[in-house]
CSV table of C-alpha atoms in Angstrom, one decimal:
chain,number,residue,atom,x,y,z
A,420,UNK,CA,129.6,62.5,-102.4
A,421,UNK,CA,131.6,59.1,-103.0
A,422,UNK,CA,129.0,56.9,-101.8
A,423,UNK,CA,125.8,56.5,-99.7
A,424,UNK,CA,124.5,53.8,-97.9
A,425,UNK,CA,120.5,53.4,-97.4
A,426,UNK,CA,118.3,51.7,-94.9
A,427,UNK,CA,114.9,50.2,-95.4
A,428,UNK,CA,114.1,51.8,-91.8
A,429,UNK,CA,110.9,50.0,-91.9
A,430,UNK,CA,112.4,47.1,-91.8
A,431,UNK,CA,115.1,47.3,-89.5
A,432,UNK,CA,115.2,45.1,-86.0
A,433,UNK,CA,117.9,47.9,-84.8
A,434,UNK,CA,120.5,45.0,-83.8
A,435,UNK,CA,123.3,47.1,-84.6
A,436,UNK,CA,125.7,44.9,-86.0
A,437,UNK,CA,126.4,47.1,-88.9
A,438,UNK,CA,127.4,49.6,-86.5
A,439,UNK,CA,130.3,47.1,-85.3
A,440,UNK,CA,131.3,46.6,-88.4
A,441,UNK,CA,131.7,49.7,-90.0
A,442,UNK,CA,135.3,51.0,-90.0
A,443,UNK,CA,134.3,54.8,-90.0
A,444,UNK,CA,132.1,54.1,-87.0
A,445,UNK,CA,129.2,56.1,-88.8
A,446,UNK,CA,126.4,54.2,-88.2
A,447,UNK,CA,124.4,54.7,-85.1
A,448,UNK,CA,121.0,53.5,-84.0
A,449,UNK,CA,118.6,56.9,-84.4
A,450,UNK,CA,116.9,57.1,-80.7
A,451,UNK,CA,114.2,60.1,-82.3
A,452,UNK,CA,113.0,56.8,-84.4
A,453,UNK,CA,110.8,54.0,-83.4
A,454,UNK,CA,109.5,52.3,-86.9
A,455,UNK,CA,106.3,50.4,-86.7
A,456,UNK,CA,107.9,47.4,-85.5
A,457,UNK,CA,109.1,49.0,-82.3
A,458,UNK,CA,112.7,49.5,-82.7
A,459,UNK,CA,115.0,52.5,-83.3
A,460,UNK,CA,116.3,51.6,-86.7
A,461,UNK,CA,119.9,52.2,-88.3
A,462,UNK,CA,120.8,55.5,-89.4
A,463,UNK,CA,124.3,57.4,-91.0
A,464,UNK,CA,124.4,61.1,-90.5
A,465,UNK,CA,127.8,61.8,-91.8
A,466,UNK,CA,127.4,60.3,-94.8
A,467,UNK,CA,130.9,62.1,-96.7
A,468,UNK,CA,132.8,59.9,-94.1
A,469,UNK,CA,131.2,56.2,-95.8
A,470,UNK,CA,134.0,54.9,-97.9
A,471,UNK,CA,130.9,52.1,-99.2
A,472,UNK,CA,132.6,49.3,-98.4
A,473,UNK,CA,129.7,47.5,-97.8
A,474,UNK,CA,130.6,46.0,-94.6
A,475,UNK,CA,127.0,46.6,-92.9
A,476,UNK,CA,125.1,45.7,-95.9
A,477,UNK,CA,126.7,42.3,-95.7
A,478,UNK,CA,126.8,41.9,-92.2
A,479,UNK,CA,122.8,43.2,-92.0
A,480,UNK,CA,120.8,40.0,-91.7
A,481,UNK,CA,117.6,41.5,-92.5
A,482,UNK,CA,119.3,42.7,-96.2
A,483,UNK,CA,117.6,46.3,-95.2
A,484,UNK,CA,121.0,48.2,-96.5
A,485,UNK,CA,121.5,49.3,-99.6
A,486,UNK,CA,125.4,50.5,-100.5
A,487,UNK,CA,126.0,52.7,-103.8
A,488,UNK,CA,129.4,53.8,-104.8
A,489,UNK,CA,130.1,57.1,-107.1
A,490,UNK,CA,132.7,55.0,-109.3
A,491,UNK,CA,133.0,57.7,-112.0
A,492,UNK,CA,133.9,60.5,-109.0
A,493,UNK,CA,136.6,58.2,-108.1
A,494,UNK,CA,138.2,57.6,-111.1
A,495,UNK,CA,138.3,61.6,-112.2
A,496,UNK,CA,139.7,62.5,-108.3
B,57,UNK,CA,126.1,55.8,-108.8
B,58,UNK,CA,126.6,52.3,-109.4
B,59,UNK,CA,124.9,49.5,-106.6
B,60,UNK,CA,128.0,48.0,-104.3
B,61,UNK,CA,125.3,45.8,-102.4
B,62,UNK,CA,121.7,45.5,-102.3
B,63,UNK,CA,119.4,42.8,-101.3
B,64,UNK,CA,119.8,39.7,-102.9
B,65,UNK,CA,117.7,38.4,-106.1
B,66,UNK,CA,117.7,35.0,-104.4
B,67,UNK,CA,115.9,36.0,-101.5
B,68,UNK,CA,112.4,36.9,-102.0
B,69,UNK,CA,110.8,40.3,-100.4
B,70,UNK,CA,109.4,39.0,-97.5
B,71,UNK,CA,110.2,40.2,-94.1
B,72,UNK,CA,112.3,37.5,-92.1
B,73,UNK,CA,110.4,36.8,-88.7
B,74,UNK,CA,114.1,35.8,-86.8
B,75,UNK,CA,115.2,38.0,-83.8
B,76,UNK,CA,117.1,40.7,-84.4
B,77,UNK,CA,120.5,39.9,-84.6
B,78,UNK,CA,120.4,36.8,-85.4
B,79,UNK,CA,122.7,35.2,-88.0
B,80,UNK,CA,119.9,33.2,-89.7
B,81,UNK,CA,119.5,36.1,-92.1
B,82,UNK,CA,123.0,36.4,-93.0
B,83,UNK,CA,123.9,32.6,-93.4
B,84,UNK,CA,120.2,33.2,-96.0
B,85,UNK,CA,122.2,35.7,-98.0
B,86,UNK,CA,125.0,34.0,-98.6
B,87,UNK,CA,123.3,30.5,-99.4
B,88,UNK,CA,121.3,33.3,-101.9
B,89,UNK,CA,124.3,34.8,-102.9
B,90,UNK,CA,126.1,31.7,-104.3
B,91,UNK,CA,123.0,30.3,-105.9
B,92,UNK,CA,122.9,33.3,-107.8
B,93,UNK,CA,126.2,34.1,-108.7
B,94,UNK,CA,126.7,30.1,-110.1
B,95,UNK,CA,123.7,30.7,-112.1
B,96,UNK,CA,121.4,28.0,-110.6
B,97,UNK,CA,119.2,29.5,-108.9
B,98,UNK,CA,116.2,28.9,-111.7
B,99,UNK,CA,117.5,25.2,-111.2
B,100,UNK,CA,117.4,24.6,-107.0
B,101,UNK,CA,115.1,22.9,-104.8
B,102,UNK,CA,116.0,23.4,-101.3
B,103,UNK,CA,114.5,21.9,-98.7
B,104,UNK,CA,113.6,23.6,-95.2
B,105,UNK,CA,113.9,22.0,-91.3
B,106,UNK,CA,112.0,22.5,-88.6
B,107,UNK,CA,113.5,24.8,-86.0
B,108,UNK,CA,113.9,28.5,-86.1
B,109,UNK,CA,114.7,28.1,-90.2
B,110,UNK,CA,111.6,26.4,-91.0
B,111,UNK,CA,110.0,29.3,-92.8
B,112,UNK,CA,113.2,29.0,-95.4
B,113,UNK,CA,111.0,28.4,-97.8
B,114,UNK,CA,109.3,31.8,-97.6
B,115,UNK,CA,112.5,33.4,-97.9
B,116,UNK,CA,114.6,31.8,-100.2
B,117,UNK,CA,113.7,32.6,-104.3
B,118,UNK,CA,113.6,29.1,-105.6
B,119,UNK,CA,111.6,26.1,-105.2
B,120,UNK,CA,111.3,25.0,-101.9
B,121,UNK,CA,110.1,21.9,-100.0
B,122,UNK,CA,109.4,21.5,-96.1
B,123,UNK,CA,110.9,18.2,-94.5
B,124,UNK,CA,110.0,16.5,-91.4
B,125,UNK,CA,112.1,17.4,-88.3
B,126,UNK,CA,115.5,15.9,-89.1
B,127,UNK,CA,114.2,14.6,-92.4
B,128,UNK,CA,115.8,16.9,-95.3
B,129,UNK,CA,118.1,15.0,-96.1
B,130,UNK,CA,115.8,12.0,-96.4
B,131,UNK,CA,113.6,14.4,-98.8
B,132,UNK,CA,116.4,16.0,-100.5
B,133,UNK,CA,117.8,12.1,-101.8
B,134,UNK,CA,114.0,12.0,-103.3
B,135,UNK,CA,114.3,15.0,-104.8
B,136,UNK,CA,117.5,14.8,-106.2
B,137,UNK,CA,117.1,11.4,-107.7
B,138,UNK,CA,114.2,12.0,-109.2
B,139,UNK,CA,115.3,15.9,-110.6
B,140,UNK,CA,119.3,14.8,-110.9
B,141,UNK,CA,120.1,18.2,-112.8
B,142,UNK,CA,118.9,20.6,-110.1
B,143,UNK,CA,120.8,21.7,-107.4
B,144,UNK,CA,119.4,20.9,-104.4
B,145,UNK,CA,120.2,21.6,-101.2
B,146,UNK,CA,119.2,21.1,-97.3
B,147,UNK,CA,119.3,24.2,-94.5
B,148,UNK,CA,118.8,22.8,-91.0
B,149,UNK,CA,119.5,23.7,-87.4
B,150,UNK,CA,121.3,22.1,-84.5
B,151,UNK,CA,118.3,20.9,-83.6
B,152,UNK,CA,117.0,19.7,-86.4
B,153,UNK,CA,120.3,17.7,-87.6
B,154,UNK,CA,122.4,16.9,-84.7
B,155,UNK,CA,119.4,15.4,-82.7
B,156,UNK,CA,116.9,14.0,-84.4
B,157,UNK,CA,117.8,14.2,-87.6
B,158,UNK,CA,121.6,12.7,-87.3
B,159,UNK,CA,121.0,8.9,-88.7
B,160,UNK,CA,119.4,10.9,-92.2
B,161,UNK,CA,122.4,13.3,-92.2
B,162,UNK,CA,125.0,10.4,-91.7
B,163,UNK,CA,123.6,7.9,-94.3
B,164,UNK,CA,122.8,10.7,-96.5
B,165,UNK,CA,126.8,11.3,-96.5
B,166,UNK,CA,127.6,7.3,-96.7
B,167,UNK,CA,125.4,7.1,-99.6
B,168,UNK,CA,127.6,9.6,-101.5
B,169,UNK,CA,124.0,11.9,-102.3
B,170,UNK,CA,125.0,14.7,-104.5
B,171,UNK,CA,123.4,17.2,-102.2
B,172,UNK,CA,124.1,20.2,-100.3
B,173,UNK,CA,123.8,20.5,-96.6
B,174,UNK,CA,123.4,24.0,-95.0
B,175,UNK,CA,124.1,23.0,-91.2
B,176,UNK,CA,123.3,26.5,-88.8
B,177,UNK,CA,124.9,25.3,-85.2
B,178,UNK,CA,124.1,27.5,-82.8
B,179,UNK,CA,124.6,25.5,-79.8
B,180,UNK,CA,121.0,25.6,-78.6
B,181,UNK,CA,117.0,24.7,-79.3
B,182,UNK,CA,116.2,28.8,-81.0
B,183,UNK,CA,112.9,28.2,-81.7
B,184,UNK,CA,111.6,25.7,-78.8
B,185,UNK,CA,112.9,28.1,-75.9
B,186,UNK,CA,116.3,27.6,-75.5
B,187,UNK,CA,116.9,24.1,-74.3
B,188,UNK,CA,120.3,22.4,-74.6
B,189,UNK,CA,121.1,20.5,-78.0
B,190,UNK,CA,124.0,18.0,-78.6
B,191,UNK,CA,126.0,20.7,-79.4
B,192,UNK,CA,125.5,22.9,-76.4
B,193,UNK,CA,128.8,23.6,-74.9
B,194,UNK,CA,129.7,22.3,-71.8
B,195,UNK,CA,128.9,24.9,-69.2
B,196,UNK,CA,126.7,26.7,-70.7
B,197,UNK,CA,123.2,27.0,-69.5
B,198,UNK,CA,120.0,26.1,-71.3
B,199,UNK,CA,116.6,26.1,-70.0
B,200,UNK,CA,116.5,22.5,-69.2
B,201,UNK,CA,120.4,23.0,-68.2
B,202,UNK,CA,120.1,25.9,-65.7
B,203,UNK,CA,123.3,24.9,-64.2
B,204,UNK,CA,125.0,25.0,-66.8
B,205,UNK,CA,125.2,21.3,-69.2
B,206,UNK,CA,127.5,19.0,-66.8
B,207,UNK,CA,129.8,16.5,-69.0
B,208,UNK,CA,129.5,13.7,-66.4
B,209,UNK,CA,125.5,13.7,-67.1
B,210,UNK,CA,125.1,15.2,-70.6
B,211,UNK,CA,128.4,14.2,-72.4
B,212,UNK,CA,130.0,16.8,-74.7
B,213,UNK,CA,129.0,18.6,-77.7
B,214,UNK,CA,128.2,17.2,-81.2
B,215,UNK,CA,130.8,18.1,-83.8
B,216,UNK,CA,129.4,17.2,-86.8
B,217,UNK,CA,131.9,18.7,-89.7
B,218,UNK,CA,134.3,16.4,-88.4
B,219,UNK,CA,131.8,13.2,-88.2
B,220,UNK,CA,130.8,14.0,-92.0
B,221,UNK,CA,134.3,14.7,-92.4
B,222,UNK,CA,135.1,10.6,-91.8
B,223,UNK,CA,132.7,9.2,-94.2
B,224,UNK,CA,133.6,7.5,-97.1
B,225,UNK,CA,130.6,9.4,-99.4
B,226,UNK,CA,131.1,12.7,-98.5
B,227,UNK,CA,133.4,15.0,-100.8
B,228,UNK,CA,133.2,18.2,-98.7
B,229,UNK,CA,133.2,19.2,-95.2
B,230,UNK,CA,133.8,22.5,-93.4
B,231,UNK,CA,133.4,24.4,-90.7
B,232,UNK,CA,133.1,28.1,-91.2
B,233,UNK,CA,131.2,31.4,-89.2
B,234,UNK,CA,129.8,34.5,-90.2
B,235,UNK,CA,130.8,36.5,-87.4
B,236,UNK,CA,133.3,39.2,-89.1
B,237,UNK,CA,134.1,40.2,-92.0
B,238,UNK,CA,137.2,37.9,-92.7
B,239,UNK,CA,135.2,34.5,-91.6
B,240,UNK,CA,131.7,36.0,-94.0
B,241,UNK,CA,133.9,35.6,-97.2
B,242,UNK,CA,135.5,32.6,-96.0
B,243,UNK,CA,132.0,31.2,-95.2
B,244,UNK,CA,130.4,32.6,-98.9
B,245,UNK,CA,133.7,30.8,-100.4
B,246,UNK,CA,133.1,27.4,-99.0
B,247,UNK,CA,129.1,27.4,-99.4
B,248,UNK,CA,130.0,28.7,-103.1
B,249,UNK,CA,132.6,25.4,-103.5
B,250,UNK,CA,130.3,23.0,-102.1
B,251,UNK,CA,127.5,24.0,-105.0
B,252,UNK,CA,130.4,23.8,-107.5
B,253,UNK,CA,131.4,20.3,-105.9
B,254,UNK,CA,127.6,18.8,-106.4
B,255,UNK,CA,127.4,20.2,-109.8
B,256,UNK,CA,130.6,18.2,-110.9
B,257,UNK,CA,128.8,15.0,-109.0
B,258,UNK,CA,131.5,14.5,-106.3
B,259,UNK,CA,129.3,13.5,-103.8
B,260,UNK,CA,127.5,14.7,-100.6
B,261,UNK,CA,128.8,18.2,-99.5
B,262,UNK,CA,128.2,19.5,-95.9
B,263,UNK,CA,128.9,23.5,-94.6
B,264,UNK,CA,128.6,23.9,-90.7
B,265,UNK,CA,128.2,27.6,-90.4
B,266,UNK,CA,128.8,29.1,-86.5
B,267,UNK,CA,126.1,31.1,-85.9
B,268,UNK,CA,124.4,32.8,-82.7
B,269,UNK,CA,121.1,32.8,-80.9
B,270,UNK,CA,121.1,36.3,-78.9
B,271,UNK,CA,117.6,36.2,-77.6
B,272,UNK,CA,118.3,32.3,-76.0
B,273,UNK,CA,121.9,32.9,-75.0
B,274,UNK,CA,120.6,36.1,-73.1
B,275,UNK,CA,123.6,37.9,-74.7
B,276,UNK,CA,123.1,41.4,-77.1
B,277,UNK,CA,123.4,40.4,-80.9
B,278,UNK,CA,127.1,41.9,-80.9
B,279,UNK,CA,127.7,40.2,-77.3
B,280,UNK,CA,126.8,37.2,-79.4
B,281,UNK,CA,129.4,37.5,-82.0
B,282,UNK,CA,132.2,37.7,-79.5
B,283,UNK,CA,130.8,34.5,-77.7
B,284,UNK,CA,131.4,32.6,-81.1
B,285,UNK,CA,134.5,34.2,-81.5
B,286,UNK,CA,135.8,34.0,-77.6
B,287,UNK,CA,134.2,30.6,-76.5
B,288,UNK,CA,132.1,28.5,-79.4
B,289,UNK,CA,135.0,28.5,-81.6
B,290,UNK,CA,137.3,26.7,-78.8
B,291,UNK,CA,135.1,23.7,-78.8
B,292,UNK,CA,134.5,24.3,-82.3
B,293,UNK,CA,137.3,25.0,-84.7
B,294,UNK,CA,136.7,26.7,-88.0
B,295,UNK,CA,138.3,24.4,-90.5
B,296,UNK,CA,137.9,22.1,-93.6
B,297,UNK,CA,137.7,18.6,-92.3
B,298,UNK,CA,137.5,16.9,-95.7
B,299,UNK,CA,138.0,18.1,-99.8
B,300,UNK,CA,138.6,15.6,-102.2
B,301,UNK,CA,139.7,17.9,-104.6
B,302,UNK,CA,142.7,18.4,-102.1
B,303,UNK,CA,144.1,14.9,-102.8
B,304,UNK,CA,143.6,14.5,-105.9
């Protein structure tokens, strides 16, 4: 896995502007959820797609995104 | 695995209490951002308005001081001369500092301060219940402007960059937005600059910053970044309205 992106789900107002932002369109707002503030928070399922550009966790204004990139993985492939 | 982003260190860990969507949170994290990557941050007082933003002061990870409505920049000039190393800075609303804060912002500018000013326009009252502010486009309804704001009764909207822009103390003016990607880095760029420009004592530095109110503008939080980007931005142009380290 190149990278993975991770969401404080607890925290998350489920605005979904990281989903608009995203240009592999892999975030979506995860209807089986409802965190204890009452809203369906953020979620990535195909996470092999994320090229961790870091698009949502800039654009997320509750900072609940955290981006990680395998650096070494890319170098070697 | 090495971090691309995570959560600022110049924000502290409390939960932001602004509607979802709203830009407050990003405009926070860039203010945070720059603080931290110029070093300063152990060295900043910034002072907070009243509006939507005036729990700043919880948010933000340096020392912080809470102004009068329209006041900061009255404080900040305190503050500043009496701490003339810090960095300090101001982060108000529409509200806040195009209404009834406007004489503070203006002679803080004509008096050259060496301060920042964080301006959030969002072309209503957030926090009040969505009455029209002197920037509230023409057209476009407020509570206490359910028609829509008519020119011929109301006048037209604010435009403050360019206002600072004119006086003779300021050194920096811009208007930037947070909307997309392009605009974000443009906007961390100039609110970077204009802590740069008050270190090196140029004189009083002022970033308007676009930003949206979804829950007042009855619009989704990604309905609301096309409104800036569709309509706000034609009454508001993105630009920098003065640098004196252009003509030099």
């Amino acid at each position: 896995m190149a990278s993975r992106v991770t969401f404080n789900q607890d925290r998350c107002k489920g605005c979904s502007l990281c989903t608009v932002v995203c240009p592999k369109n892999i975030i979506f707002l995860d209807r089986t959820i409802t965190n204890r503030r009452g809203y369906h928070p953020a979620t990535v399922e195909d996470m092999a797609a994320c090229i961790g550009c870091a698009n949502c966790a800039r654009m997320c204004p509750d900072s609940v995104i955290t981006v990680e990139r395998n650096i070494e993985e890319e170098k070697t492939t | 695995m090495a971090v691309v982003y995570q959560k600022s260190t110049g924000l502290t860990d409390v939960e932001m209490h602004y509607c979802p969507g709203c830009t407050h949170g990003v405009i926070h994290k860039l203010v945070a951002d720059a603080l931290v990557e110029l070093d300063l941050l152990d060295n900043t007082v910034g002072v907070a308005p009243v509006g939507c933003s005036v729990f700043a002061y919880n948010y933000f990870n340096c020392d912080m001081h809470e102004a009068a409505h329209g006041r900061a920049p009255a404080v900040a000039t305190g503050i500043k001369r009496v701490l003339p190393d810090n960095t300090v800075f101001t982060y108000q609303g529409d509200g806040d500092l195009a209404a009834i804060g406007t004489a503070e912002v203006i002679h803080a500018a004509m008096r050259g301060e060496s301060i920042t000013t964080i301006f959030v326009n969002n072309a209503i009252y957030g926090m009040t219940g969505g009455q029209m502010a002197p920037t509230t486009l023409v057209g476009q309804k407020a509570t206490t402007a359910p028609l829509g704001r008519d020119q011929a009764h109301y006048g037209q909207p604010l435009h403050m960059a360019e206002m600072i822009g004119l006086i003779g103390g300021a050194a920096y003016s811009t208007r930037v937005t947070v909307v997309d990607m392009p605009n974000m880095m443009k906007a961390r760029n100039a609110i970077k600059k204009a802590f740069q420009m008050q270190r090196e004592k140029k004189g009083f530095t002022f970033v308007e910053v676009l930003s949206t109110c979804p829950t007042n503008w009855g619009l989704t939080p990604v309905q609301s970044l096309s409104w800036v980007k569709d309509t706000m931005m034609q009454e508001f142009p993105l630009g920098v309205f003065k640098d004196i380290d252009k003509k030099e």
